[in-house]
Amino acid sequence: MKKINIYLVSLLTVLSVLTTGCKKEFLDVKPPTQVMEDFFTSEANANLAITGCYDVMGWDGNHNTIPFFFGDIIGRDGWKGGDVGGDQDWMNNLINFTYTPDNYMLNTAWKNYYIGVNRCNTAIENIGKMSSDLISDEAKAHLMAQARFVRGYFYFELVKTWGRVPLVDHVLAPSEYQQPLAEEADLWKFIEDDFKAAAEVLPTRTAQSAENIGRATRGAAKAFLAKAYIFQKKWQEAKETTDQIINSSEYALLPNYEDVFKLENENNEEIVFSIQFKETGNGDYGDENEGSMLEVYMQTRNHPFSGIGGWGFNCPTQELVGQYEENDPRMEATIIHDGETLWAGTSDESTFDCTFPTNIDHYSNQKYVLPASQQPGDFSDASKNWIVIRYAEVLLWNAEAAFQSGGDWQTPLQQVRDRVGLGATPYSGIEAIYHERRVELAMEGHRFWDVVRQGRGAELYGQYGFIEGVHNHFPISQDQLDLSDIW
């Protein structure tokens, strides 16, 4: 049996967490560097351990870069962009499906996901051992539910990306470092169990305390459970779970589509779960600060960003732009056209030049571009959250699951269209749902994964080298294989 050496991290790495403030209060402090047996001695420290679990979600190589590199660019909704002369050249092999196990980002993502898993396992085991004089039963259950939610998230990303991966449900002893690849069915069951357990304990969105805004809720756990069902084609279970979210009345579509993505509207009633970022202004780079690099990655190269130009990645393709129906306001909220002026009549008024050489069709992504007054002082330290799941997607999952199981799919689909003032879809059947997902969720990191799970990879990406059954998942990185005993 093939065995993979799990990427292990030190104790201090497990316990290192964010330093943030303001609206990210739940990520407010940094723990002392204590040995394990001395750390889990209070509810406050247990909470810090959970903070460390959430921390990894926002690292470069996770939701700080992965969604647009993999979802949008490989999905052909965005050109790679960037500078001329091989900028982020590792992306070209991914786009053309000529990648090998030594691809840089495959190793980065693998390591980060397992760091996250390890942190969650550490928190679950040690919080579970804490006595009632150190932490209340209610607080213990709540924190452990959060850890299971985050662990479920990391395992979802692992299975989505690689298929069979090691299943590690506890802190490993040195003798256990070589772990076999688990069967996908067992991994999905594990993911489902984590999200189900979390949903039993976590509060609803409206019951979430102010200091915990941004952390997992019952609705978020159920939404990820529904997503796991969708990826497995468990249509009836997906329909029932999305029905529960819809019937809870905890979420709603914002009246104005563009408002969903504004910085001042973060964590609004449409957001089911998002990765929280916070500008720290400490001059650190990447994972060393708590801000996001997404804006500088996607800002057009010919536009100022904190004193420098943006990096110009993930430039929308003409093929994507052509998918929008006439008068669909989602296009203007998603796409910046060359020469377009945004924030007109304000001090942020700005005209965009999208004509740099690697931007083939001369469009830029608007959803994650901030006006000058909201840009950070440090290019890798933006405070705009990355939306992972929003209510519109829950409605579209509900429509897809209903269609596949013989139910009413038109009603949830039309709710999404009604918000943007569109009548009945011009498409029929499942194509109507596929189309709506593409334009509603454009440039949010979903496209490639959608096409693959729908079984359309060869149809849509075959001309670029995609082979069904070969490129549905990515190879385990060579760095990890070199650490392992092979058969």
Coordinates of C-alpha atoms in Angstrom, one line a residue:
M1 CA 0.0 0.0 0.0
K2 CA 1.3 3.4 -0.9
K3 CA 2.1 5.6 2.1
I4 CA 2.6 9.3 2.3
N5 CA 4.6 11.1 4.9
I6 CA 2.3 13.7 6.3
Y7 CA 3.8 17.2 6.4
L8 CA 4.5 17.7 10.1
V9 CA 4.8 20.9 11.9
S10 CA 6.4 21.8 15.2
L11 CA 4.4 22.5 18.4
L12 CA 5.0 26.2 18.2
T13 CA 3.8 26.3 14.6
V14 CA 0.6 24.4 15.7
L15 CA -0.1 27.1 18.4
S16 CA 1.0 30.2 16.5
V17 CA -2.0 32.3 15.5
L18 CA -3.1 35.7 14.2
T19 CA -2.8 39.1 15.7
T20 CA -5.7 41.2 14.5
G21 CA -8.3 43.5 15.8
C22 CA -11.3 45.7 14.9
K23 CA -14.1 43.7 13.2
K24 CA -12.0 40.5 13.5
E25 CA -12.2 40.4 17.2
F26 CA -12.2 36.6 17.4
L27 CA -8.7 36.7 16.1
D28 CA -7.5 39.2 18.6
V29 CA -4.5 38.0 20.4
K30 CA -1.3 36.0 20.0
P31 CA -0.6 33.2 22.5
P32 CA 2.6 32.8 24.4
T33 CA 5.1 30.2 23.3
Q34 CA 4.3 27.5 25.9
V35 CA 4.8 23.8 25.8
M36 CA 1.7 21.7 25.1
E37 CA 0.9 20.6 28.6
D38 CA 1.1 24.2 29.9
F39 CA -1.0 25.7 27.1
F40 CA -4.4 24.2 27.4
T41 CA -5.0 25.5 30.9
S42 CA -7.8 28.1 30.4
E43 CA -10.8 28.8 28.1
A44 CA -8.9 31.8 26.8
N45 CA -6.0 29.6 25.6
A46 CA -8.3 27.0 24.2
N47 CA -9.9 29.8 22.2
L48 CA -6.5 30.8 20.9
A49 CA -5.9 27.3 19.7
I50 CA -9.1 27.6 17.6
T51 CA -7.9 30.9 16.3
G52 CA -4.8 29.1 15.1
C53 CA -7.0 26.7 13.2
Y54 CA -8.8 29.5 11.3
D55 CA -5.5 31.3 10.7
V56 CA -4.3 28.8 8.1
M57 CA -7.4 29.3 5.9
G58 CA -6.0 32.7 4.9
W59 CA -2.4 31.8 4.1
D60 CA -0.9 32.3 0.7
G61 CA -1.6 29.0 -1.0
N62 CA -5.0 28.6 0.6
H63 CA -7.8 31.1 0.2
N64 CA -5.2 33.9 -0.3
T65 CA -4.4 32.7 -3.8
I66 CA -5.8 29.2 -4.6
P67 CA -9.3 30.1 -5.6
F68 CA -8.4 32.2 -8.6
F69 CA -5.3 30.3 -9.6
F70 CA -7.2 27.0 -9.7
G71 CA -10.9 27.9 -10.0
D72 CA -10.8 30.8 -12.4
I73 CA -7.7 30.6 -14.5
I74 CA -7.5 26.8 -15.0
G75 CA -11.3 27.1 -15.5
R76 CA -10.7 29.5 -18.4
D77 CA -12.8 32.3 -17.0
G78 CA -9.6 34.3 -16.5
W79 CA -6.3 34.7 -18.3
K80 CA -3.3 34.2 -16.2
G81 CA -2.0 37.7 -16.8
G82 CA 0.9 39.0 -14.7
D83 CA 4.2 40.3 -16.0
V84 CA 5.8 39.2 -19.3
G85 CA 8.7 36.8 -19.2
G86 CA 7.3 33.9 -17.2
D87 CA 5.7 35.6 -14.2
Q88 CA 4.4 32.7 -12.0
D89 CA 5.4 30.3 -14.8
W90 CA 4.2 27.3 -12.8
M91 CA 0.7 28.4 -13.7
N92 CA 1.2 27.7 -17.4
N93 CA 1.6 24.0 -16.8
L94 CA -1.6 23.9 -14.8
I95 CA -3.5 25.8 -17.4
N96 CA -2.3 23.4 -20.2
F97 CA -2.6 20.3 -18.0
T98 CA 1.1 19.5 -18.5
Y99 CA 1.8 19.8 -14.8
T100 CA 4.0 17.4 -12.9
P101 CA 4.3 16.5 -9.2
D102 CA 7.1 19.1 -8.8
N103 CA 4.7 22.0 -9.3
Y104 CA 5.3 24.7 -6.7
M105 CA 1.7 25.4 -5.7
L106 CA 0.7 21.8 -5.3
N107 CA 3.3 21.4 -2.6
T108 CA 2.4 24.7 -0.9
A109 CA -1.3 23.9 -0.8
W110 CA -0.7 20.3 0.5
K111 CA 1.5 21.5 3.3
N112 CA -0.8 24.3 4.4
Y113 CA -3.9 22.1 4.4
Y114 CA -2.2 19.5 6.6
I115 CA -0.9 22.2 8.9
G116 CA -4.5 23.2 9.3
V117 CA -5.6 19.6 9.9
N118 CA -2.8 19.2 12.5
R119 CA -3.8 22.3 14.3
C120 CA -7.5 21.1 14.4
N121 CA -6.5 17.7 15.7
T122 CA -4.3 19.3 18.4
A123 CA -7.2 21.5 19.5
I124 CA -9.8 18.7 19.5
E125 CA -7.6 16.3 21.5
N126 CA -6.4 18.8 24.1
I127 CA -9.6 20.8 24.6
G128 CA -11.4 17.5 25.0
K129 CA -9.1 16.7 27.9
M130 CA -9.7 19.9 29.8
S131 CA -11.5 19.6 33.1
S132 CA -14.6 21.5 34.0
D133 CA -12.7 23.8 36.4
L134 CA -10.7 25.1 33.4
I135 CA -13.5 25.4 30.8
S136 CA -17.3 25.1 30.9
D137 CA -18.9 22.2 29.1
E138 CA -20.7 24.6 26.8
A139 CA -17.5 26.4 25.8
K140 CA -15.7 23.1 25.3
A141 CA -18.4 21.8 23.0
H142 CA -18.5 25.0 21.1
L143 CA -14.8 25.2 20.5
M144 CA -14.5 21.6 19.5
A145 CA -17.3 22.1 17.1
Q146 CA -15.4 24.9 15.5
A147 CA -12.3 22.8 15.2
R148 CA -14.3 20.0 13.5
F149 CA -15.8 22.5 11.1
V150 CA -12.4 23.9 10.1
R151 CA -10.9 20.3 9.8
G152 CA -13.9 19.4 7.6
Y153 CA -13.1 22.4 5.5
F154 CA -9.4 21.4 5.0
Y155 CA -10.3 17.9 4.2
F156 CA -12.9 19.0 1.7
E157 CA -10.2 21.0 -0.1
L158 CA -7.8 18.1 0.1
V159 CA -10.2 15.6 -1.4
K160 CA -11.4 18.1 -4.0
T161 CA -7.9 18.7 -5.1
W162 CA -6.2 15.3 -4.8
G163 CA -8.9 12.7 -4.4
R164 CA -7.3 10.1 -2.2
V165 CA -5.2 11.6 0.6
P166 CA -4.1 10.4 4.1
L167 CA -6.9 10.5 6.7
V168 CA -5.5 11.8 9.9
D169 CA -8.0 12.1 12.7
H170 CA -5.7 12.6 15.7
V171 CA -2.3 14.0 16.6
L172 CA 0.3 11.5 15.2
A173 CA 3.0 9.8 17.2
P174 CA 6.3 9.5 15.5
S175 CA 5.7 5.9 14.7
E176 CA 2.6 6.9 12.8
Y177 CA 4.1 9.5 10.4
Q178 CA 3.8 7.2 7.4
Q179 CA 0.1 7.2 6.6
P180 CA -1.7 5.3 3.8
L181 CA -3.9 7.0 1.3
A182 CA -7.5 6.6 2.3
E183 CA -10.3 5.7 0.0
E184 CA -12.4 8.6 -1.2
A185 CA -15.6 7.2 0.2
D186 CA -14.0 7.1 3.7
L187 CA -12.7 10.6 3.3
W188 CA -16.1 11.9 2.3
K189 CA -17.8 10.1 5.2
F190 CA -15.2 11.8 7.5
I191 CA -16.0 15.2 6.0
E192 CA -19.7 14.7 6.4
D193 CA -19.3 13.6 10.0
D194 CA -17.3 16.7 10.9
F195 CA -19.8 19.1 9.4
K196 CA -22.8 17.2 10.9
A197 CA -21.2 17.3 14.3
A198 CA -20.3 21.0 14.0
A199 CA -23.9 21.9 12.9
E200 CA -25.3 20.2 16.0
V201 CA -23.5 22.6 18.3
L202 CA -22.7 25.8 16.5
P203 CA -24.9 28.9 16.8
T204 CA -27.0 30.2 14.0
R205 CA -25.8 33.3 12.2
T206 CA -28.2 35.6 14.0
A207 CA -27.3 34.1 17.4
Q208 CA -23.6 34.5 16.8
S209 CA -22.0 36.8 19.4
A210 CA -20.4 40.0 18.1
E211 CA -16.9 38.9 19.0
N212 CA -17.3 35.7 17.0
I213 CA -18.6 37.2 13.8
G214 CA -16.7 35.5 11.0
R215 CA -16.3 32.2 12.8
A216 CA -18.3 29.2 11.7
T217 CA -22.1 29.0 12.3
R218 CA -24.7 26.2 12.0
G219 CA -25.6 27.5 8.6
A220 CA -22.0 27.5 7.4
A221 CA -21.6 23.9 8.6
K222 CA -24.8 22.8 6.8
A223 CA -23.7 24.7 3.7
F224 CA -20.3 22.9 3.6
L225 CA -22.2 19.6 4.2
A226 CA -24.4 20.4 1.2
K227 CA -21.4 21.2 -0.9
A228 CA -19.9 17.8 0.1
Y229 CA -23.1 16.1 -1.0
I230 CA -23.1 18.1 -4.3
F231 CA -19.6 16.9 -5.1
Q232 CA -20.6 13.3 -4.4
K233 CA -23.8 13.7 -6.4
K234 CA -25.9 12.8 -3.4
W235 CA -28.7 14.8 -4.7
Q236 CA -31.5 14.0 -2.3
E237 CA -29.2 14.7 0.7
A238 CA -28.1 18.0 -0.9
K239 CA -31.7 19.0 -1.5
E240 CA -32.7 18.3 2.1
T241 CA -29.7 20.1 3.5
T242 CA -30.1 23.2 1.3
D243 CA -33.9 23.2 2.1
Q244 CA -32.9 23.4 5.8
I245 CA -30.7 26.4 5.2
I246 CA -33.3 28.2 3.1
N247 CA -36.2 27.5 5.5
S248 CA -34.1 28.8 8.5
S249 CA -34.6 32.3 7.2
E250 CA -31.1 33.1 8.5
Y251 CA -29.8 34.3 5.1
A252 CA -31.1 36.5 2.2
L253 CA -30.0 37.9 -1.1
L254 CA -28.9 41.5 -0.8
P255 CA -31.2 43.7 -3.1
N256 CA -28.2 45.1 -5.0
Y257 CA -25.7 42.4 -6.3
E258 CA -22.8 44.8 -6.3
D259 CA -23.2 45.6 -2.6
V260 CA -22.4 42.0 -1.7
F261 CA -18.7 42.6 -2.5
K262 CA -18.2 46.0 -0.9
L263 CA -15.8 46.3 2.0
E264 CA -18.3 48.0 4.2
N265 CA -20.8 45.2 3.7
E266 CA -18.6 42.3 4.8
N267 CA -20.3 39.5 6.7
N268 CA -23.7 40.7 5.4
E269 CA -26.8 38.5 5.5
E270 CA -25.9 36.9 2.1
I271 CA -22.5 35.6 3.4
V272 CA -22.7 32.1 4.7
F273 CA -18.9 31.8 5.3
S274 CA -15.9 33.9 4.3
I275 CA -12.2 33.9 5.1
Q276 CA -11.6 36.9 7.4
F277 CA -8.7 39.3 6.6
K278 CA -7.6 42.3 8.5
E279 CA -5.0 45.0 7.6
T280 CA -2.4 45.0 10.3
G281 CA -0.1 47.6 8.8
N282 CA 3.0 46.0 10.2
G283 CA 5.0 45.9 7.0
D284 CA 5.1 42.1 7.0
Y285 CA 4.6 40.0 3.8
G286 CA 2.2 37.2 3.0
D287 CA 1.4 34.9 5.9
E288 CA 3.2 37.1 8.4
N289 CA 0.5 39.6 8.3
E290 CA -3.3 39.1 8.5
G291 CA -4.3 40.9 5.4
S292 CA -5.1 39.5 1.9
M293 CA -2.9 39.5 -1.2
L294 CA -5.9 39.0 -3.5
E295 CA -6.3 42.6 -4.5
V296 CA -2.7 43.2 -5.6
Y297 CA -2.8 39.9 -7.5
M298 CA -5.9 41.0 -9.4
Q299 CA -5.5 44.8 -9.8
T300 CA -4.6 45.8 -13.3
R301 CA -0.9 46.3 -13.9
N302 CA -1.5 49.8 -15.2
H303 CA -3.3 51.0 -12.1
P304 CA -1.7 52.3 -8.9
F305 CA -1.9 50.1 -5.8
S306 CA -0.4 51.4 -2.6
G307 CA 2.3 53.2 -4.5
I308 CA 2.9 50.4 -7.0
G309 CA 1.0 48.8 -9.8
G310 CA -1.1 45.8 -9.3
W311 CA 0.1 42.4 -10.5
G312 CA -2.6 41.9 -13.1
F313 CA -3.5 38.2 -12.7
N314 CA -6.8 36.6 -13.3
C315 CA -8.0 38.8 -16.2
P316 CA -11.6 37.9 -17.3
T317 CA -11.8 36.3 -20.7
Q318 CA -14.0 37.4 -23.6
E319 CA -15.6 34.0 -23.5
L320 CA -16.8 34.7 -19.9
V321 CA -18.0 38.2 -20.7
G322 CA -20.0 36.8 -23.6
Q323 CA -22.0 34.6 -21.2
Y324 CA -23.9 37.5 -19.7
E325 CA -27.3 38.3 -21.0
E326 CA -28.2 41.8 -22.1
N327 CA -28.8 44.1 -19.2
D328 CA -27.5 41.7 -16.6
P329 CA -26.0 44.0 -14.0
R330 CA -23.8 41.2 -12.7
M331 CA -21.4 41.9 -15.7
E332 CA -20.8 45.5 -14.6
A333 CA -20.3 44.4 -11.0
T334 CA -17.8 41.7 -12.1
I335 CA -15.9 43.0 -15.1
I336 CA -13.9 46.2 -15.5
H337 CA -13.7 47.2 -19.1
D338 CA -10.7 48.9 -20.5
G339 CA -11.1 52.7 -20.2
E340 CA -14.0 52.3 -17.7
T341 CA -14.3 54.9 -14.8
L342 CA -15.2 53.6 -11.4
W343 CA -16.4 55.5 -8.3
A344 CA -17.2 58.5 -10.5
G345 CA -17.9 61.8 -8.6
T346 CA -16.0 60.7 -5.5
S347 CA -12.4 61.3 -4.4
D348 CA -11.8 57.7 -5.5
E349 CA -12.8 58.3 -9.1
S350 CA -10.5 56.2 -11.3
T351 CA -10.2 55.3 -15.0
F352 CA -8.8 51.8 -15.7
D353 CA -6.2 50.9 -18.3
C354 CA -6.4 47.2 -18.9
T355 CA -4.2 47.0 -22.0
F356 CA -1.0 45.4 -20.5
P357 CA 0.5 42.7 -22.8
T358 CA -0.6 39.6 -20.8
N359 CA -4.2 40.7 -20.6
I360 CA -5.4 39.2 -23.8
D361 CA -9.0 40.6 -23.8
H362 CA -8.4 43.8 -21.9
Y363 CA -10.7 43.2 -18.9
S364 CA -10.0 43.2 -15.2
N365 CA -11.8 41.6 -12.3
Q366 CA -13.9 44.1 -10.3
K367 CA -15.1 42.0 -7.3
Y368 CA -11.8 42.2 -5.4
V369 CA -10.6 45.6 -6.4
L370 CA -10.8 48.4 -3.7
P371 CA -11.1 52.1 -4.2
A372 CA -8.0 54.1 -3.3
S373 CA -9.4 55.2 0.1
Q374 CA -9.8 51.6 1.2
Q375 CA -6.5 50.2 -0.1
P376 CA -4.0 49.1 2.4
G377 CA -0.6 50.7 3.0
D378 CA 1.1 47.4 2.3
F379 CA 0.3 45.7 -0.9
S380 CA -0.1 42.2 0.7
D381 CA -2.2 43.4 3.6
A382 CA -5.7 44.2 2.2
S383 CA -8.6 43.7 4.6
K384 CA -11.2 42.5 2.2
N385 CA -12.6 39.0 3.0
W386 CA -12.7 36.2 0.5
I387 CA -16.3 34.9 0.2
V388 CA -16.3 31.1 0.2
I389 CA -20.0 30.4 0.3
R390 CA -22.9 32.9 -0.1
Y391 CA -26.6 32.4 -0.1
A392 CA -27.0 32.7 -3.9
E393 CA -24.8 29.6 -4.2
V394 CA -27.0 27.7 -1.7
L395 CA -30.0 28.5 -3.8
L396 CA -28.2 27.3 -6.9
W397 CA -27.2 24.1 -5.2
N398 CA -30.8 23.7 -4.2
A399 CA -31.9 24.1 -7.8
E400 CA -29.2 21.6 -9.1
A401 CA -30.1 19.0 -6.5
A402 CA -33.8 19.5 -7.2
F403 CA -33.3 19.1 -10.9
Q404 CA -31.3 15.9 -10.5
S405 CA -33.8 14.4 -8.0
G406 CA -36.9 15.4 -9.9
G407 CA -38.0 18.4 -7.8
D408 CA -38.8 22.1 -8.4
W409 CA -35.6 23.7 -9.6
Q410 CA -37.1 26.7 -11.3
T411 CA -38.1 28.5 -8.1
P412 CA -34.7 28.8 -6.4
L413 CA -33.1 29.5 -9.8
Q414 CA -35.5 32.4 -10.4
Q415 CA -34.9 33.8 -7.0
V416 CA -31.3 34.4 -8.1
R417 CA -32.4 36.0 -11.3
D418 CA -35.1 38.1 -9.7
R419 CA -32.4 39.8 -7.6
V420 CA -30.8 41.2 -10.7
G421 CA -34.0 42.0 -12.5
L422 CA -33.9 39.2 -15.1
G423 CA -36.9 37.2 -16.2
A424 CA -37.1 33.5 -17.1
T425 CA -33.8 31.9 -18.2
P426 CA -33.3 31.5 -21.9
Y427 CA -31.7 28.1 -21.2
S428 CA -33.4 24.9 -20.5
G429 CA -32.9 22.1 -17.9
I430 CA -29.5 21.6 -16.4
E431 CA -27.9 24.1 -18.8
A432 CA -29.9 26.8 -17.1
I433 CA -28.4 26.0 -13.8
Y434 CA -24.9 25.6 -15.2
H435 CA -25.2 29.0 -16.9
E436 CA -26.5 30.7 -13.8
R437 CA -23.7 29.4 -11.6
R438 CA -21.2 30.7 -14.1
V439 CA -22.4 34.3 -14.3
E440 CA -23.6 34.6 -10.7
L441 CA -20.4 33.2 -9.2
A442 CA -17.9 34.4 -11.8
M443 CA -14.4 35.2 -10.7
E444 CA -15.1 33.7 -7.2
G445 CA -12.9 30.6 -7.7
H446 CA -15.6 28.0 -8.6
R447 CA -15.5 27.4 -12.4
F448 CA -12.9 24.7 -12.9
W449 CA -14.2 22.6 -9.9
D450 CA -17.8 23.0 -11.2
V451 CA -16.9 21.8 -14.7
V452 CA -15.0 18.8 -13.4
R453 CA -17.6 17.7 -10.9
Q454 CA -20.3 18.0 -13.6
G455 CA -18.3 15.6 -15.8
R456 CA -17.7 18.2 -18.5
G457 CA -14.0 18.5 -18.3
A458 CA -13.1 16.7 -21.5
E459 CA -15.9 18.6 -23.3
L460 CA -14.9 22.1 -22.3
Y461 CA -11.1 21.7 -21.6
G462 CA -10.2 18.8 -23.9
Q463 CA -8.8 21.2 -26.5
Y464 CA -6.3 22.4 -23.8
G465 CA -5.2 18.9 -22.8
F466 CA -7.7 17.8 -20.2
I467 CA -8.3 14.0 -20.1
E468 CA -11.2 12.7 -18.1
G469 CA -10.1 10.4 -15.3
V470 CA -6.5 11.8 -15.5
H471 CA -6.9 15.5 -14.7
N472 CA -9.9 15.4 -12.4
H473 CA -7.5 15.6 -9.5
F474 CA -3.9 16.9 -9.2
P475 CA -0.8 14.8 -8.4
I476 CA 0.6 14.6 -4.9
S477 CA 3.7 16.9 -4.9
Q478 CA 7.2 15.5 -5.5
D479 CA 8.4 17.0 -2.2
Q480 CA 5.9 14.8 -0.4
L481 CA 6.6 11.7 -2.4
D482 CA 10.3 12.1 -1.6
L483 CA 9.5 12.0 2.1
S484 CA 7.5 8.8 1.8
D485 CA 8.0 5.1 1.6
I486 CA 6.5 4.0 -1.7
W487 CA 4.9 0.6 -1.6

